[in-house]
Every structure is written in C-alpha cells, then in structure tokens.
Short mmCIF file of C-alpha atoms in Angstrom, two decimals:
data_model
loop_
_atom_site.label_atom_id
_atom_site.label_comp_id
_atom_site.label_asym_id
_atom_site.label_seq_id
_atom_site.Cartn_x
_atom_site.Cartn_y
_atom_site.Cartn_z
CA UNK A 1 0.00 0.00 0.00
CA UNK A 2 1.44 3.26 -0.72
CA UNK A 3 1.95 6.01 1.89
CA UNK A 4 0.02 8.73 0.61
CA UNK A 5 -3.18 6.53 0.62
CA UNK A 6 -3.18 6.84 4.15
CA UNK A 7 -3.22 10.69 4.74
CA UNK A 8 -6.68 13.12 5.41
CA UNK A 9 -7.23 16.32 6.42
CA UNK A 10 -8.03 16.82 10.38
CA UNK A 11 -9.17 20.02 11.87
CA UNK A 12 -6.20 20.54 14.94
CA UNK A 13 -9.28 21.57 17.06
CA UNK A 14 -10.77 18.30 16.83
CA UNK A 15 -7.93 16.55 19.09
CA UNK A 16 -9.19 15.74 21.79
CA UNK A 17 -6.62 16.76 24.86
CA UNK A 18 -8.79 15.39 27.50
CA UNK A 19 -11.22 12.60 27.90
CA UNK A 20 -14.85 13.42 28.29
CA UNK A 21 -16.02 13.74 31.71
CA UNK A 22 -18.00 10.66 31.71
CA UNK A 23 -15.78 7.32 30.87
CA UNK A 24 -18.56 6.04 28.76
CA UNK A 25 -19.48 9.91 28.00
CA UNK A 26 -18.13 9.73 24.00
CA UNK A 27 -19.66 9.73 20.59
CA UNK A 28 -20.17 6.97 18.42
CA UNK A 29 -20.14 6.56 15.17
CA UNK A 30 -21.58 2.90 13.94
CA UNK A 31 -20.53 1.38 10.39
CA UNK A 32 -22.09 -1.23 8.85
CA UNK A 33 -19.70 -2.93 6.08
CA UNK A 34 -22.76 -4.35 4.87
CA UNK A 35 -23.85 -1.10 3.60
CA UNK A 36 -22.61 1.11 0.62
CA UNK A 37 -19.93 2.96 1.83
CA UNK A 38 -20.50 6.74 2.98
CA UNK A 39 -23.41 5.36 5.49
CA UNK A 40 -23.12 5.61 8.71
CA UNK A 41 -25.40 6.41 12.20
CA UNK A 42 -24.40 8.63 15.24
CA UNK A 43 -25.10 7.05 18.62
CA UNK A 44 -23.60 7.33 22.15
CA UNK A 45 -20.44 5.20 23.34
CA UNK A 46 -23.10 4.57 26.69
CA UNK A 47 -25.34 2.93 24.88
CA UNK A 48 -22.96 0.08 23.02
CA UNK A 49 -25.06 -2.33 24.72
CA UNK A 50 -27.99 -1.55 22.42
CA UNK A 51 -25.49 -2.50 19.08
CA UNK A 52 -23.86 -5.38 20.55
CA UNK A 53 -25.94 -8.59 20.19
CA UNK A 54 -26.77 -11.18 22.50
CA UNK A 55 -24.32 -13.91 23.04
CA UNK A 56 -21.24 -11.98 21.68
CA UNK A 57 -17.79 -12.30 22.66
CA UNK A 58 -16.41 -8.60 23.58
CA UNK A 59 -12.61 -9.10 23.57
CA UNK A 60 -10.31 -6.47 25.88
CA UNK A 61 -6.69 -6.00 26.39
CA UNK A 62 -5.62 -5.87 29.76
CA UNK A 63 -2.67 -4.48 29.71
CA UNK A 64 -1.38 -1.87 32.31
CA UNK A 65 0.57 1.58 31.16
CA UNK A 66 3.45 2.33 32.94
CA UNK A 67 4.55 5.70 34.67
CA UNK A 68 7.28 5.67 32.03
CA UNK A 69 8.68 9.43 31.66
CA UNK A 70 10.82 10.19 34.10
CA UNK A 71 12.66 14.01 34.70
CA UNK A 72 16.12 14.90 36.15
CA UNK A 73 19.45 16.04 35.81
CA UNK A 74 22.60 14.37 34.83
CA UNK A 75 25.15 14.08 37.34
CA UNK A 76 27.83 16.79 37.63
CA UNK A 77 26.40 18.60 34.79
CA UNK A 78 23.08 19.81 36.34
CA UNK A 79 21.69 19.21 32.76
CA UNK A 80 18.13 18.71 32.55
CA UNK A 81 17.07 15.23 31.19
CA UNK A 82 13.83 13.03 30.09
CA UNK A 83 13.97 9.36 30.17
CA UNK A 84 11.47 7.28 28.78
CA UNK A 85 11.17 3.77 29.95
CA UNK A 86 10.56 1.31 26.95
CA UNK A 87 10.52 -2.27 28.34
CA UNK A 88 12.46 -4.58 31.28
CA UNK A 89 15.38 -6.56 30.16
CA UNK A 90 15.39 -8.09 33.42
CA UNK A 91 12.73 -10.61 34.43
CA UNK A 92 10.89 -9.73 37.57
CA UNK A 93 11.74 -12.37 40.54
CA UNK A 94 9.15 -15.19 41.12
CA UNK A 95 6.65 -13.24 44.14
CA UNK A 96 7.71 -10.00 42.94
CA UNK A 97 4.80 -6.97 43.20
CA UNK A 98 3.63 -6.03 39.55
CA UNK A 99 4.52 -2.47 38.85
CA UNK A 100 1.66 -0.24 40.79
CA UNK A 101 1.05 -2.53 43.40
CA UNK A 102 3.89 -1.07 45.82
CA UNK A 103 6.91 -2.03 47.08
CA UNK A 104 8.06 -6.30 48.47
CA UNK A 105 10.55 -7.36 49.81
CA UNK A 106 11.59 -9.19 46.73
CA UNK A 107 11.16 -6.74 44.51
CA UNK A 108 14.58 -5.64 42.74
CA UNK A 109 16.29 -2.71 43.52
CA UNK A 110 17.89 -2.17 40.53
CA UNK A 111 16.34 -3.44 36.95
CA UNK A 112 17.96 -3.23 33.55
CA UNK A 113 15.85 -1.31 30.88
CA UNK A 114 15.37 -0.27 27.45
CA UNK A 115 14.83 3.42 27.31
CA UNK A 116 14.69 6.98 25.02
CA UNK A 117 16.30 10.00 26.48
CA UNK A 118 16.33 13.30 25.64
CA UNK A 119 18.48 16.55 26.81
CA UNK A 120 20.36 19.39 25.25
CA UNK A 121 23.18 17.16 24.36
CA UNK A 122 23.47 13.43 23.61
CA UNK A 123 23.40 10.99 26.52
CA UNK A 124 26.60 8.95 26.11
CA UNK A 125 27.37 5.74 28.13
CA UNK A 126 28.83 6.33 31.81
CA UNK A 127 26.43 9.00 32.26
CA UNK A 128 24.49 9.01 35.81
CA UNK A 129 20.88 10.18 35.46
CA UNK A 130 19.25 11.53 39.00
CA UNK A 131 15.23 10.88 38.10
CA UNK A 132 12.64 12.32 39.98
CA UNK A 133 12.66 14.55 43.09
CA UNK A 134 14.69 13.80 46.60
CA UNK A 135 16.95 10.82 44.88
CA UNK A 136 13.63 8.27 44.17
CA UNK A 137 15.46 6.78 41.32
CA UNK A 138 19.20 6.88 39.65
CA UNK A 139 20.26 5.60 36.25
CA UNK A 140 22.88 4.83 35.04
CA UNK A 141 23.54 4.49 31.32
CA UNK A 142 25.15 1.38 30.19
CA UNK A 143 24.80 1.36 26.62
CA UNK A 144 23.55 3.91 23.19
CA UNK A 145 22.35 1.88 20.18
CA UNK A 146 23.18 3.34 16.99
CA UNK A 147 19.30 4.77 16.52
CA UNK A 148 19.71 6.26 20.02
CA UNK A 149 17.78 4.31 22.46
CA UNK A 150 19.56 3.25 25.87
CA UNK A 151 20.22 0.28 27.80
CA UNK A 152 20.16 1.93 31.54
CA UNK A 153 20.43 0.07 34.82
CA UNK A 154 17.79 1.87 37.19
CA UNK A 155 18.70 1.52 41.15
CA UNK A 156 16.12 3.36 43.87
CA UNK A 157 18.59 4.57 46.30
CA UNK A 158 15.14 5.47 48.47
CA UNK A 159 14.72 1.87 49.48
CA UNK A 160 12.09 1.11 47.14
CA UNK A 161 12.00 -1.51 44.67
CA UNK A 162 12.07 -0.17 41.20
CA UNK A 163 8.79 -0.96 40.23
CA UNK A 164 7.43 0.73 42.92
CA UNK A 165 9.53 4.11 42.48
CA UNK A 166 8.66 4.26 38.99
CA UNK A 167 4.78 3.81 39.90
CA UNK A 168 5.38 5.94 42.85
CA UNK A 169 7.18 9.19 40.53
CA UNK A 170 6.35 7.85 37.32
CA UNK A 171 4.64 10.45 35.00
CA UNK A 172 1.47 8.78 32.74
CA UNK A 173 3.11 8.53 29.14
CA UNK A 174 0.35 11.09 27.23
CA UNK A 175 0.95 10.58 23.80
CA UNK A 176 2.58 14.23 22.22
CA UNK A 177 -0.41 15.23 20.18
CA UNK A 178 -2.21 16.21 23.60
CA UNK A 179 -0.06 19.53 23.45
CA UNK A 180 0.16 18.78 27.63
CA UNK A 181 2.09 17.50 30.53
CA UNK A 182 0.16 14.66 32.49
CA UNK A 183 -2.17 15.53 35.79
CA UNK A 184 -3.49 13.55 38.88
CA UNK A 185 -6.27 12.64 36.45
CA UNK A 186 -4.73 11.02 33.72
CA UNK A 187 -3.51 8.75 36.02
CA UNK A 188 -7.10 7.34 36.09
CA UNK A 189 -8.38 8.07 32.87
CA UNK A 190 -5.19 6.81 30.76
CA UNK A 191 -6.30 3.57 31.88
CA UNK A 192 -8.76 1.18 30.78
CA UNK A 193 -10.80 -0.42 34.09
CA UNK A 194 -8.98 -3.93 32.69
CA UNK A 195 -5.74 -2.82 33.31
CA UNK A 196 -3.85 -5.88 34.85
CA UNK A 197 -0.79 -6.23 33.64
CA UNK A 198 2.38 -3.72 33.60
CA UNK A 199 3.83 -2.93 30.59
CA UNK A 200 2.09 -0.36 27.94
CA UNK A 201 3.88 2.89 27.36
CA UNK A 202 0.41 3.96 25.83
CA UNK A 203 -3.29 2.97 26.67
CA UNK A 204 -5.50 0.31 24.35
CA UNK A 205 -7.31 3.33 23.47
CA UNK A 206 -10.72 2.09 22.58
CA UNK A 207 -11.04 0.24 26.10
CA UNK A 208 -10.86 3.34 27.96
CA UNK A 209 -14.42 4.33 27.25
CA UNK A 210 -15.69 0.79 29.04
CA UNK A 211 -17.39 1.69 32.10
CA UNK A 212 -17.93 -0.57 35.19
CA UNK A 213 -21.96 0.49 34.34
CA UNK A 214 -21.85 -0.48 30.76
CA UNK A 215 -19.83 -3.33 30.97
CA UNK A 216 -22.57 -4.56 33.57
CA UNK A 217 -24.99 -4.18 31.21
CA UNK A 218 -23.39 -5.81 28.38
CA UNK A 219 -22.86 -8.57 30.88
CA UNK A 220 -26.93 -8.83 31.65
CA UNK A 221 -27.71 -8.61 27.69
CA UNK A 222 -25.99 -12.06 27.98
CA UNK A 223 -22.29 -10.42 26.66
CA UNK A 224 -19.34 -12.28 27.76
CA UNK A 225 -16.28 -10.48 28.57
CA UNK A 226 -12.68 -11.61 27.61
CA UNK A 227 -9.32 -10.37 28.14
CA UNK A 228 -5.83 -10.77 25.90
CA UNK A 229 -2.60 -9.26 27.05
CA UNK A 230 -0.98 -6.63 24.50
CA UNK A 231 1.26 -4.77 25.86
CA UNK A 232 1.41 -1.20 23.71
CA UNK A 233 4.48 -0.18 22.46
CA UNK A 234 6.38 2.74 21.25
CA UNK A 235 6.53 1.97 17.86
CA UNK A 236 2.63 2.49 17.98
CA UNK A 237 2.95 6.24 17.48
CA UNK A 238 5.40 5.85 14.49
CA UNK A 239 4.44 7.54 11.49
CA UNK A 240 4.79 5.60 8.00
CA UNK A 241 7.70 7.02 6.17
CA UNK A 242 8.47 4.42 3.62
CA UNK A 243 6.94 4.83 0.33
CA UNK A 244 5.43 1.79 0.53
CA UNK A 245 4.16 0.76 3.73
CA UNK A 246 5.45 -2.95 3.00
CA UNK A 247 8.72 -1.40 3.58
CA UNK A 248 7.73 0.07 7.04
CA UNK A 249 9.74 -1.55 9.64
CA UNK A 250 7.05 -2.50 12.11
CA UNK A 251 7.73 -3.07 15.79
CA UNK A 252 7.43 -5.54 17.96
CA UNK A 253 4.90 -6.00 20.69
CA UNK A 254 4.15 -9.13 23.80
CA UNK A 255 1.01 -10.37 23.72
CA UNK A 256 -0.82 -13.29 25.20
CA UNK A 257 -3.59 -14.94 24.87
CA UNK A 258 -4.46 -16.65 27.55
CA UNK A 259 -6.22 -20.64 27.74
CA UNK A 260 -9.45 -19.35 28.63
CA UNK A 261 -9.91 -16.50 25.76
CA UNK A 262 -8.82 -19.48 23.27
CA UNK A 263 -11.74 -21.56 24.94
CA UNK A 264 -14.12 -19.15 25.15
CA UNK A 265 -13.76 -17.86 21.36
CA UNK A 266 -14.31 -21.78 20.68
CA UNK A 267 -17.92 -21.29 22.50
CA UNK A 268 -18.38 -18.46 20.74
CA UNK A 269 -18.31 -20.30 17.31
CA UNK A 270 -20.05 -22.96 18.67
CA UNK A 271 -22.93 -20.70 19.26
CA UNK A 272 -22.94 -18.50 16.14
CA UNK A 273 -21.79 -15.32 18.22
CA UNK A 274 -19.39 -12.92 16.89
CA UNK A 275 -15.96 -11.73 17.97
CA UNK A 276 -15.81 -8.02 18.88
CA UNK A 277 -12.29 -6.85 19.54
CA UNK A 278 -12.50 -3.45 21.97
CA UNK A 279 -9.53 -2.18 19.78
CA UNK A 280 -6.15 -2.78 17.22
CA UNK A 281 -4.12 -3.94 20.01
CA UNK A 282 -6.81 -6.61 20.72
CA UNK A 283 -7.28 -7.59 16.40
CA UNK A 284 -3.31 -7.70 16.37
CA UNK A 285 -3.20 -10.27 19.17
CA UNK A 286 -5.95 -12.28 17.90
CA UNK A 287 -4.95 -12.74 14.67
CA UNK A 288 -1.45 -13.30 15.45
CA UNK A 289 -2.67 -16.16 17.30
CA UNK A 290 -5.25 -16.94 14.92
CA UNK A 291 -5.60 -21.40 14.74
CA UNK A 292 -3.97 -21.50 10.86
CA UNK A 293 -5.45 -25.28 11.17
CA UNK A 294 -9.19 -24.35 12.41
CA UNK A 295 -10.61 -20.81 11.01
CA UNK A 296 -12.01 -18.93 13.36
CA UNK A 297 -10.23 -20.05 16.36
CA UNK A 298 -7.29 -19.34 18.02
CA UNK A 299 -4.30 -20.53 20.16
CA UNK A 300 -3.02 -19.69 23.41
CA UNK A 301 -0.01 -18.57 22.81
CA UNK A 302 2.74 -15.97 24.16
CA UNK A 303 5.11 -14.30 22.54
CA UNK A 304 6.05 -10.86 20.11
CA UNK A 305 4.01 -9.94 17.62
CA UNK A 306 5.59 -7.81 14.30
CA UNK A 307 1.82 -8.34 12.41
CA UNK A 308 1.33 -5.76 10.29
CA UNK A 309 -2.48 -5.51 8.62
CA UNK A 310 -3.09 -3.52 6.01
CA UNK A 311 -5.67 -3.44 3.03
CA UNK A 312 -5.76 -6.81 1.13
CA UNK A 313 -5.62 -9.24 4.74
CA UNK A 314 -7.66 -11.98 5.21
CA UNK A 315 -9.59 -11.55 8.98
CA UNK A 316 -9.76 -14.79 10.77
CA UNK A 317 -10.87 -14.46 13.60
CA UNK A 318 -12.13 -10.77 14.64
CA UNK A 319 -15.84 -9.96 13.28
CA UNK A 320 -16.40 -6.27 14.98
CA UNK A 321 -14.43 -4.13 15.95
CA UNK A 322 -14.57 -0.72 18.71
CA UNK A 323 -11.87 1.55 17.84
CA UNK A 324 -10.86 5.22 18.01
CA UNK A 325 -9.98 7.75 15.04
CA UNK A 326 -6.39 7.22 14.35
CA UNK A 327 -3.75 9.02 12.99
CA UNK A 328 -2.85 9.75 9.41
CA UNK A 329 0.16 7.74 7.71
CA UNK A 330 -0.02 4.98 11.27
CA UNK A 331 -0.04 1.26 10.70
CA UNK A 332 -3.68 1.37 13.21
CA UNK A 333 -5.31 3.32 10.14
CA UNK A 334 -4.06 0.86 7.85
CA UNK A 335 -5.31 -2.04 9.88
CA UNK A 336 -8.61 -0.31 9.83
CA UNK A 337 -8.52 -0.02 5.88
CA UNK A 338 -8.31 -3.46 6.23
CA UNK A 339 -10.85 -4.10 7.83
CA UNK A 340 -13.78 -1.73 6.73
CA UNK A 341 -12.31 -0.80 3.35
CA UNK A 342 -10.62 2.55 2.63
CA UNK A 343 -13.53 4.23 0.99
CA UNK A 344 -15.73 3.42 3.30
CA UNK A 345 -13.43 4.63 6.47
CA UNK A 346 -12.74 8.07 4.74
CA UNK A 347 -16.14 8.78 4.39
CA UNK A 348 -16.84 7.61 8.15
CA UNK A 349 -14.22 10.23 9.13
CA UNK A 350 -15.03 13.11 7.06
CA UNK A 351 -18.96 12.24 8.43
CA UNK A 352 -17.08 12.39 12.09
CA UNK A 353 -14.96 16.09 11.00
CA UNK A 354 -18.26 17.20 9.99
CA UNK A 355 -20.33 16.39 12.85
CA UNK A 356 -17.55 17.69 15.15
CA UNK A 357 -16.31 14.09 16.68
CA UNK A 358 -13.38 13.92 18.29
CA UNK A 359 -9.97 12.36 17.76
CA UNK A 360 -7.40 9.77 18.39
CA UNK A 361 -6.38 8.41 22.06
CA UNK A 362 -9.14 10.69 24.40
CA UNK A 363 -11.39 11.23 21.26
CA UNK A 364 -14.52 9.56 20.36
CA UNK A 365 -14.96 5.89 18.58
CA UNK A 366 -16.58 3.92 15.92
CA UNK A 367 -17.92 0.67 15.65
CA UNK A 368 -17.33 -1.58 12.51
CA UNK A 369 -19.93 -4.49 11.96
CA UNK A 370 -21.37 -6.36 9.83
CA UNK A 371 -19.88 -8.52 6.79
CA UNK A 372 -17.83 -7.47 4.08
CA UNK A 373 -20.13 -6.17 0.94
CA UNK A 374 -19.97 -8.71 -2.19
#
C-alpha cells in the first residue's frame, strides 16, 4: 500500500486533549460494512449495549501503562534530562509486586531497561541520570544503540523496589499530540478499568471508554467479557515514512492470549456469536494467534508480535471491531482499511470532522460491523 493513501485532512481543534467527563461519555459513530460505503449512524459510546448482540464475545486487552517518563538532571552537569522507559530486560523475581502494586521485599532494587532519552546534548554511556525529586530513582547508562535508544540500569537509592519508584514518581506517558504534561487525572483516565498487567507505554485506546456500568450491562444482555494481554508499544505512534508501507519496519509488541480467551472464542463459534475486539491492540493479538489449522479459532499462545495488517488481509478471527480515530500515515489506520475498506473509512471520518467528533487516544470511537459487501 502506498503512503500517501493513508493521509486526510483533520481540523487541529478536533484533538481531543482530554477525555470526556463521563468514561462512557463519548460519541459513536456505527458502520455497517454491509452497507454502501458513505453510510453511517451517530449514537452514544453509553449505549454500546444496544449495538452489541446477544451472546457476543467482547474481547479487551488488559494491559497496564506504565509511569514511564521520568525528569532529572545528569550528574555533575546539572543538565536537565527526560527518560522514557521502553521495556524490562530483566525478568521480575518469582513473588515479585507487579509495577503499581507497591513495594516487596523481593522486589529488585535495581532493573535493567530499554529506554529513550532526551536533553540538550546526547546521553553517552557512563552518564548518571538523577530521576525524579529527593533521589527516588538513579540511572545509570550502560549502553547507546546506533538509533539512540539506551540500555540503563535503574537503582532506587530510596529503598524502594524499582517498580514501585517508577509507579510511585512515574509520570502517565500522554501521547505528544495532547499539546500537555500529564495531571493527577490522567492517572485514572489513561487507563482502561482492565488494566492488569504492567507494561504499555500507551493505553488500548478504545477500552478506555468501558465503564464498570456499561460493561454490567453488556454482561446482563448475555455479553461475555474476555481479556488478551498486549502490551502497547512505542513503535505504535510511528508515522509511516516508507513509500510503501510494506517497507515500514514494524515493531514488535508481547502479547498473550491466555487458555481461557482461546476456549471461550471456541464457544463463541459454537454458538454462532461474533468476535468483537474493543480495539487494534486486541485484532493484532488475535490474529497473530489466529488457529492457521481451524478458522475462526485461536491458540493460546505468548510471545512478540511484528503483524502488520493492512488493506488486502484476510480476517480470521475478529468480526467487529470498537476503535478510536487514528492518525494519518499509522499502521492502526491501515489495519482499519483493512478491515472496513478505505472508501468506506474516509467517508466515516469526514462524516465524524463534519459532525464535530473527536480524535485519536481521548477522542470519540466507531464501531465496525457487519460482513464485508460482495
């Protein structure tokens, strides 16, 4: 697919900066791929429960962002720096406390990560980062890749363990585009009420508008509710520069999908009931692990997913799908080419510019249904 294909025109005062007041408070826009392209309805994210059917399997991600930015100065210099935690290299001791869930006595002190940093001059190995205020965490930088990111070994001099430093002075990861720092509130609201497991530098987008309210209700329309593990990287945010997007180096994300989503998307084909993946991150695990043996179904699996879905890929396993207005020239607006047809998703989001929707990660959502049109 060629670059260009995936740029359109957006308003900058339709970016949403904050979420609405109400989790559940957004827009909707519903699309039915049965329909000729350019048709669409306007309804309220609150009342999903009326376009969801009975019996359906909603699929979430439950993955947990991290406090990942982290501010200080560089020892001896004074020079202000920003690190941004990318992933572990260490693996967390058996008993250790899950980032967020405070400090045990088996926790590590000192963890080796991946990380991006930024200051008015390059940071070159040796250097010795103080992060956050009165000493909470020091890093030390081990190694510089050639494309700049940083192997650093984080200690927490305070007597915390690591994890629960960075949860403790942590700042929530907001994606650029939101033109602000993060606040006490974000560090609710850029979180989805699944959030389980630590690792996301950025939110599953489209699960943040699930409310404990409508997620009861889709429960009593006879809705089951099941969770995958993708844990959102980076790489998410990176723009499409190649001319041709099968040249675009896509990154790598964990996932896992655990025995009882495999079993339960089994019942669900049993019983006729679609799949409904609440976002990309949940389609990207799915079909990673999609059964190549058994259509439909899929394995439980762990591992790193590098899946990259554009226009011309065969679904499996996902029938619906809940997701946010993404970005122009981003692998998540190719997947949803993919999946609704690019026609028919350009006219969806020049009906949402019209009708003053908001967009991408606090922004309003659509909701794709429906089979493909002969």
């Amino acid at each position: 697919m060629r670059c260009e294909l995936l740029d359109y025109e957006l308003p900058e005062a339709l970016i949403a900066s904050r979420p609405p007041e109400e989790r559940d408070g957004a827009r909707l826009l519903l699309i039915d791929r049965g329909r000729r392209a350019g048709e669409v309805e306007h309804a309220a994210i609150r009342d999903l429960d009326r376009y969801i059917d009975r019996g359906a399997l909603v699929i979430v991600n439950d993955t947990k962002v991290v406090p990942a930015r982290l501010f200080g100065r560089k020892r001896g210099t004074g020079g202000q720096v920003e690190l941004f935690l990318l992933h572990r290299l260490d693996e967390a001791p058996a008993g250790a406390e899950d980032l967020g869930r405070g400090p045990q006595e088996s926790a590590p002190r000192s963890e080796r990560w991946r990380a991006m940093g930024r200051a008015s001059k390059p940071i070159r190995p040796g250097s010795v980062l103080d992060l956050e205020r009165e000493g909470a965490l020091v890093a030390e930088v081990l190694e510089r890749a050639e494309d700049g990111v940083l192997t650093v070994q984080l200690s927490s001099p305070a007597g915390l363990s690591v994890a629960a430093a960075i949860d403790a002075y942590g700042h929530v990861p907001l994606p650029p585009y939101l033109g602000r720092g993060d606040d006490a509130s974000d560090r609710e609201r850029y979180q989805t009420i699944f959030a389980r497991v630590p690792g996301a530098v950025a939110a599953p987008t489209a699960g943040l508008h699930l409310s404990p309210g409508l997620v009861e209700r889709l429960r009593a329309n006879g809705v089951e509710i099941a969770s995958v593990t993708l844990h959102v990287g980076l790489g998410t945010f990176q723009p499409v520069t190649a001319d041709d997007l099968d040249l675009h180096p896509m990154h790598a994300e964990v996932y896992s999908i655990p025995d009882a989503t495999a079993v339960a998307v089994a019942a669900a084909r049993e019983r006729g009931a679609p799949v409904i993946a609440i976002g990309t991150t949940v389609v990207r695990a799915l079909e990673t692990a999609a059964d190549p043996a058994r259509i439909g179904l899929v394995r439980a699996q762990s591992g790193e997913t590098r899946l990259l879905i554009q226009p011309g890929y065969r679904f499996r396993v996902v029938d619906a799908l809940l997701t946010n207005f993404h970005l122009p020239r981003s692998t998540l607006l190719a997947l949803v080419f993919a999946f609704a047809g690019r026609e028919r998703t350009l006219l969806a989001y020049r009906a949402a510019i019209d009708a003053g929707y908001r967009f991408y990660s606090y922004g309003d959502a659509m909701l794709i249904r429906g089979a493909d049109a002969p």
